[in-house]
Amino acid sequence: MRVESRIRHQGCSSMPEYPKGVSSDEEKSMQESETKALFSVIGMTCSACAGSVEKAIKRLPGIKEVAVDVLKDRTQVIFCPSSVNEETIRQTIEDIGFKATLIEETANQKCILVCRIRIVGMACTSCSGAVESVLKLVPGVQRARVALATGEAEVKCDPKLLSCKELLQAIDDIGFEAIIVGTGESRNKIQLKVDGLYNENNMQMIVSSLEGQPGIQDIHVEAELHKVSISYLADVTGPRNFIRVIESTGSGHFKATIFPERGGRGTHKQEEIIQYYNSLLWSLVFSIPVFLTSMIFMYIPVLKDGLDMKIVNMLSIGEVLRWALSTPVQFIIGRRFYAGSYKALRNGSPNMDVLVALGTNAAYFYSVYSVLRAASSPNFKSTDFFETSSMLISFILLGKYLEVLAKGKTCQAITKLMDLAPETAILLTLDDEGNVTKEEEIESQLIQKNDVIKIIPGAKVACDGFVIWGESNVNESMITGEPRPVIKRKGDAVIGGTFNENGVLHIMATKVGSESALSQIVRLVESAQMAKAPVQKFADRISKFFVPLVVFLSFSTWLAWFLAGKLNAYPKSLIPSSMDSFQLALQFGISVMVIACPCALGLATPTAVMVGTGVGASQGVLIKGGQALESAHKVECIVFDKTGTLTIGKPMVVETRLLKSMALREFYEMVAAVEVNSEHPLAKAIVEYAKKFREEEESNVWPEVKQFESITGQGVMAVVRNREVIVGNKHLMLKKNVAIPVSAENFLEETEGFAQTGILVSIDHELVGVVAISDPVKPEAQEVISILTSMQIKSILVTGDNWGTAHAVAKEVGIGTVIAEAKPEVKAEKVKDLQALNFVVAMVGDGINDSPALVAADIGMAIGAGTDIAIEAADIVLMKSNLEDVITAIDLSRYTFRRICLNYIWALAYNLIAIPVAAGALFPSTGICLPPWVAGAAMAASSLTVVCCSLLLKNYRRPKKLDALELQGLTVE
């Protein structure tokens, strides 16, 4: 049963004291339906433009959300159509100087659904390749990625054309079991178990009650499990509301709780480990006696006589015993190889299971033939290979068991991240005056937006939010990698999953469920581990013909040795007394078949990428996939932004030079009145400084402005108190015909010499003052540039600031090449120019105006404290906002890529050496041959070796120079 509910309400539930409650008009607005509109906005070039557009739209009534994307020249607006319409919004954008056009097909745009699917039964890259190929052929699938190392698929599709069930069916049709892990929908979802249900009518009654609640998007019912899955808008409602509604329905006969988690990543891995352990255990129970009777007891006279005792003709007790013991191993314990072979051959992609099945069947059925012939003949002396088939399966199961144990450790990064969220939280109830009236312990999954949560010393922060009371040191190392505790006071943001060290904090929840930073990091790391590195294509190409080639080599080996025996091409004395030439040739053929290992090649890259991205996440460096991880090691040139990247990003006014006689307070009143309308960091610095002149006043309402205009990259102008005020750089003043006296020119030169930015102010076309603003260089910047130089990496500064300031900053940190007064498109062009010179270029930035360059670069690195758009555009996110992590990211990439190369060298060398040895290349000269069961053990060991080699990445330590840098205190919060 599936019930879909229309969105009836939109807004934020709120606590009585923080923040204040909404008015009745606002409550009415919340109950209106919403509409989404997408506008093309031409003319935006930087964050100031984006801020102006966002601010202008938000002034309109009925606006719920505004998202401005400078990179794509688009603005998305969610609004209540009864309060405002698309034309009004479009006209508002044009009124502030940008060309706006409504994109009509917004309503018809395709929704994108990202399904994560666990796939059971994949043995090697041939399996993963087959699944990926089938998924890509399903109508509506836009992209499909299958990761052998995680056993999962990530499918991006159009939900209007197909459902997740159809994806599962497509995978099932080619013989693999598929389970939905999750969907990447941009909404929160909760699963509740409802006790007290007797029939379907009860469930329908509950569904009807839930349908009437605001904010519910979708309800899905599994009546047989008494399970209700609810998708909802976190801004409007939450799980506690659902539980209350369910328990108040039906006169209180129902009880609702969070549905117990089953089938999670950790659970699945544990189940797989247990399955392989049990299979291995039973296999050894049968295989060890087979091995003993064929290899050990034959050298103990008493036991040998007993085993050689004949039953029928030449059939002995030992042969019957080995046949009986090996049969369950071959067909019951080893049935997974038959099933895997069938699936692989049906899909036209033979895999490791095919090799194992062919090898064990050859040994087993030849042994059966030999035994039956001995039973029917008084003269034929049989030689069986029952120990070969049973021991081969046992060793392969041992290898797979150790492999899944090791692979489980490669997933520990995500498991540890998911375990950061505490199980319970303390919910506070407040009265109208903000006093605590009640404390209640609840499951952390029941936290709703705008709840007030108490965090006691030694407890984990239960959700994202901000401090409304208290002060404490919070350890954020598990999220950001920052080793030192950060002090949190009223108004400071906190991240869910971090550790509260000493004080008590009251925080208001702002992001819960899938919106939380922890959930987003988990999704990013999961997605990164799904993405294939370019070097993986090498293994994919080999896997297509690897198994058929091995089968051909195996048959050729048998044929060559068989013919050599018939033609007496080698001395008969080389043949063991228990064999003839046919059996010797068969042994060589089986050994070749089972010693070749496609798994080692398939696991070489993904396991290293998984561990590498996990290690990066633990150190606050989020790497978006294998391609970014691989490309970063090739970086030869890094382009740095200045503000917020090389500098702290918190500009402050350091000096004011008045050129006319007027009160400093009056000067800043007029300047702040204009700059308060701008989102530029320098404007904010001026406004904050201006507030100091009115500290005795509670209100910061500035004089009214008219005809405000923002001139991109130059400044702003407006009319204040009937006087025209222009605030900007030298270019703007010259453009507006404002004369700049020599004293002002001299002061500008002085400020630029000190790496400061000079802002000119004119009133009624007369220059009245210059404001010097400083943004201090990060303490570690100079040392970081020096280390990059020692790593043979060239550093370049590209900034929108003036030449003087840019050169002063570059000189201070040790950068020789500077490009100043660069607009966003110029930054991107510079990156492309460097690429044209065959440089592999990385871009490090933090602002919206860095986004084009971040996208254009081979590797984009976003400072974690920067804007969401910059972080979205980047390939690597530096969570701590420390420049030293640029070095960590590149060094980790180099370390990981070396490990990938080592994995490939081992995998290829193993096969190149092992196959000839198994084929008997050493036998004529040394008499050395590999029994098939030894070859099987070698095959299992090869895969395990590759995984363990990747796991050694966990021992990665960043360069010692960075540790020395931290000890010197050259890092910034």
PDB file of N, CA, C and O in Angstrom, residues 624-651:
ATOM      1  N   LYS A 624      36.475  14.033  -3.350  1.00  0.00           N
ATOM      2  CA  LYS A 624      35.264  13.591  -4.039  1.00  0.00           C
ATOM      3  C   LYS A 624      35.576  12.568  -5.129  1.00  0.00           C
ATOM      4  O   LYS A 624      35.438  12.841  -6.308  1.00  0.00           O
ATOM      5  N   GLY A 625      36.025  11.385  -4.711  1.00  0.00           N
ATOM      6  CA  GLY A 625      36.138  10.300  -5.673  1.00  0.00           C
ATOM      7  C   GLY A 625      37.537   9.962  -6.108  1.00  0.00           C
ATOM      8  O   GLY A 625      38.508  10.691  -5.871  1.00  0.00           O
ATOM      9  N   GLY A 626      37.625   8.809  -6.789  1.00  0.00           N
ATOM     10  CA  GLY A 626      38.904   8.281  -7.217  1.00  0.00           C
ATOM     11  C   GLY A 626      39.606   9.157  -8.229  1.00  0.00           C
ATOM     12  O   GLY A 626      40.834   9.246  -8.244  1.00  0.00           O
ATOM     13  N   GLN A 627      38.845   9.826  -9.097  1.00  0.00           N
ATOM     14  CA  GLN A 627      39.479  10.664 -10.114  1.00  0.00           C
ATOM     15  C   GLN A 627      40.216  11.835  -9.472  1.00  0.00           C
ATOM     16  O   GLN A 627      41.341  12.155  -9.846  1.00  0.00           O
ATOM     17  N   ALA A 628      39.573  12.468  -8.479  1.00  0.00           N
ATOM     18  CA  ALA A 628      40.226  13.576  -7.769  1.00  0.00           C
ATOM     19  C   ALA A 628      41.449  13.080  -7.013  1.00  0.00           C
ATOM     20  O   ALA A 628      42.507  13.725  -7.002  1.00  0.00           O
ATOM     21  N   LEU A 629      41.302  11.917  -6.396  1.00  0.00           N
ATOM     22  CA  LEU A 629      42.413  11.358  -5.620  1.00  0.00           C
ATOM     23  C   LEU A 629      43.590  11.040  -6.520  1.00  0.00           C
ATOM     24  O   LEU A 629      44.748  11.270  -6.161  1.00  0.00           O
ATOM     25  N   GLU A 630      43.301  10.519  -7.702  1.00  0.00           N
ATOM     26  CA  GLU A 630      44.375  10.175  -8.633  1.00  0.00           C
ATOM     27  C   GLU A 630      44.999  11.416  -9.262  1.00  0.00           C
ATOM     28  O   GLU A 630      46.214  11.535  -9.377  1.00  0.00           O
ATOM     29  N   SER A 631      44.144  12.383  -9.666  1.00  0.00           N
ATOM     30  CA  SER A 631      44.641  13.566 -10.380  1.00  0.00           C
ATOM     31  C   SER A 631      45.505  14.457  -9.493  1.00  0.00           C
ATOM     32  O   SER A 631      46.431  15.111  -9.976  1.00  0.00           O
ATOM     33  N   ALA A 632      45.187  14.500  -8.195  1.00  0.00           N
ATOM     34  CA  ALA A 632      45.896  15.416  -7.296  1.00  0.00           C
ATOM     35  C   ALA A 632      47.389  15.125  -7.233  1.00  0.00           C
ATOM     36  O   ALA A 632      48.192  16.028  -6.979  1.00  0.00           O
ATOM     37  N   HIS A 633      47.784  13.880  -7.466  1.00  0.00           N
ATOM     38  CA  HIS A 633      49.211  13.569  -7.360  1.00  0.00           C
ATOM     39  C   HIS A 633      50.010  14.142  -8.524  1.00  0.00           C
ATOM     40  O   HIS A 633      51.235  14.218  -8.473  1.00  0.00           O
ATOM     41  N   LYS A 634      49.307  14.570  -9.596  1.00  0.00           N
ATOM     42  CA  LYS A 634      49.996  15.108 -10.769  1.00  0.00           C
ATOM     43  C   LYS A 634      50.131  16.621 -10.731  1.00  0.00           C
ATOM     44  O   LYS A 634      50.724  17.207 -11.638  1.00  0.00           O
ATOM     45  N   VAL A 635      49.567  17.277  -9.721  1.00  0.00           N
ATOM     46  CA  VAL A 635      49.520  18.748  -9.682  1.00  0.00           C
ATOM     47  C   VAL A 635      50.923  19.344  -9.767  1.00  0.00           C
ATOM     48  O   VAL A 635      51.830  18.957  -9.032  1.00  0.00           O
ATOM     49  N   GLU A 636      51.071  20.291 -10.691  1.00  0.00           N
ATOM     50  CA  GLU A 636      52.356  20.965 -10.888  1.00  0.00           C
ATOM     51  C   GLU A 636      52.266  22.455 -10.587  1.00  0.00           C
ATOM     52  O   GLU A 636      53.286  23.118 -10.425  1.00  0.00           O
ATOM     53  N   CYS A 637      51.051  22.980 -10.552  1.00  0.00           N
ATOM     54  CA  CYS A 637      50.873  24.419 -10.352  1.00  0.00           C
ATOM     55  C   CYS A 637      49.597  24.646  -9.553  1.00  0.00           C
ATOM     56  O   CYS A 637      48.565  24.025  -9.837  1.00  0.00           O
ATOM     57  N   ILE A 638      49.660  25.512  -8.546  1.00  0.00           N
ATOM     58  CA  ILE A 638      48.483  25.819  -7.733  1.00  0.00           C
ATOM     59  C   ILE A 638      48.177  27.310  -7.843  1.00  0.00           C
ATOM     60  O   ILE A 638      49.049  28.159  -7.628  1.00  0.00           O
ATOM     61  N   VAL A 639      46.936  27.614  -8.196  1.00  0.00           N
ATOM     62  CA  VAL A 639      46.457  28.997  -8.266  1.00  0.00           C
ATOM     63  C   VAL A 639      45.693  29.293  -6.977  1.00  0.00           C
ATOM     64  O   VAL A 639      44.708  28.616  -6.666  1.00  0.00           O
ATOM     65  N   PHE A 640      46.161  30.286  -6.231  1.00  0.00           N
ATOM     66  CA  PHE A 640      45.531  30.653  -4.961  1.00  0.00           C
ATOM     67  C   PHE A 640      44.692  31.916  -5.118  1.00  0.00           C
ATOM     68  O   PHE A 640      45.125  32.878  -5.759  1.00  0.00           O
ATOM     69  N   ASP A 641      43.495  31.901  -4.533  1.00  0.00           N
ATOM     70  CA  ASP A 641      42.753  33.137  -4.316  1.00  0.00           C
ATOM     71  C   ASP A 641      43.395  33.834  -3.111  1.00  0.00           C
ATOM     72  O   ASP A 641      44.155  33.211  -2.362  1.00  0.00           O
ATOM     73  N   LYS A 642      43.100  35.090  -2.909  1.00  0.00           N
ATOM     74  CA  LYS A 642      43.691  35.806  -1.773  1.00  0.00           C
ATOM     75  C   LYS A 642      42.767  35.830  -0.559  1.00  0.00           C
ATOM     76  O   LYS A 642      43.038  35.190   0.460  1.00  0.00           O
ATOM     77  N   THR A 643      41.645  36.562  -0.677  1.00  0.00           N
ATOM     78  CA  THR A 643      40.774  36.789   0.478  1.00  0.00           C
ATOM     79  C   THR A 643      40.132  35.491   0.940  1.00  0.00           C
ATOM     80  O   THR A 643      39.455  34.805   0.180  1.00  0.00           O
ATOM     81  N   GLY A 644      40.369  35.130   2.202  1.00  0.00           N
ATOM     82  CA  GLY A 644      39.779  33.929   2.772  1.00  0.00           C
ATOM     83  C   GLY A 644      40.553  32.671   2.460  1.00  0.00           C
ATOM     84  O   GLY A 644      40.243  31.608   2.992  1.00  0.00           O
ATOM     85  N   THR A 645      41.571  32.784   1.596  1.00  0.00           N
ATOM     86  CA  THR A 645      42.384  31.623   1.253  1.00  0.00           C
ATOM     87  C   THR A 645      43.801  31.820   1.790  1.00  0.00           C
ATOM     88  O   THR A 645      44.221  31.128   2.715  1.00  0.00           O
ATOM     89  N   LEU A 646      44.523  32.786   1.221  1.00  0.00           N
ATOM     90  CA  LEU A 646      45.830  33.122   1.791  1.00  0.00           C
ATOM     91  C   LEU A 646      45.681  34.021   3.016  1.00  0.00           C
ATOM     92  O   LEU A 646      46.536  34.021   3.900  1.00  0.00           O
ATOM     93  N   THR A 647      44.587  34.780   3.045  1.00  0.00           N
ATOM     94  CA  THR A 647      44.332  35.640   4.204  1.00  0.00           C
ATOM     95  C   THR A 647      43.255  34.999   5.078  1.00  0.00           C
ATOM     96  O   THR A 647      42.569  34.063   4.669  1.00  0.00           O
ATOM     97  N   ILE A 648      43.104  35.517   6.278  1.00  0.00           N
ATOM     98  CA  ILE A 648      42.155  34.937   7.240  1.00  0.00           C
ATOM     99  C   ILE A 648      40.722  35.046   6.749  1.00  0.00           C
ATOM    100  O   ILE A 648      39.878  34.213   7.043  1.00  0.00           O
ATOM    101  N   GLY A 649      40.427  36.090   5.966  1.00  0.00           N
ATOM    102  CA  GLY A 649      39.073  36.240   5.437  1.00  0.00           C
ATOM    103  C   GLY A 649      38.158  37.049   6.329  1.00  0.00           C
ATOM    104  O   GLY A 649      36.938  37.050   6.149  1.00  0.00           O
ATOM    105  N   LYS A 650      38.742  37.752   7.310  1.00  0.00           N
ATOM    106  CA  LYS A 650      37.958  38.613   8.197  1.00  0.00           C
ATOM    107  C   LYS A 650      38.538  40.028   8.153  1.00  0.00           C
ATOM    108  O   LYS A 650      39.285  40.450   9.048  1.00  0.00           O
ATOM    109  N   PRO A 651      38.216  40.788   7.090  1.00  0.00           N
ATOM    110  CA  PRO A 651      38.764  42.142   6.951  1.00  0.00           C
ATOM    111  C   PRO A 651      38.333  43.037   8.103  1.00  0.00           C
ATOM    112  O   PRO A 651      37.230  42.878   8.656  1.00  0.00           O
TER     113      PRO A 651
END
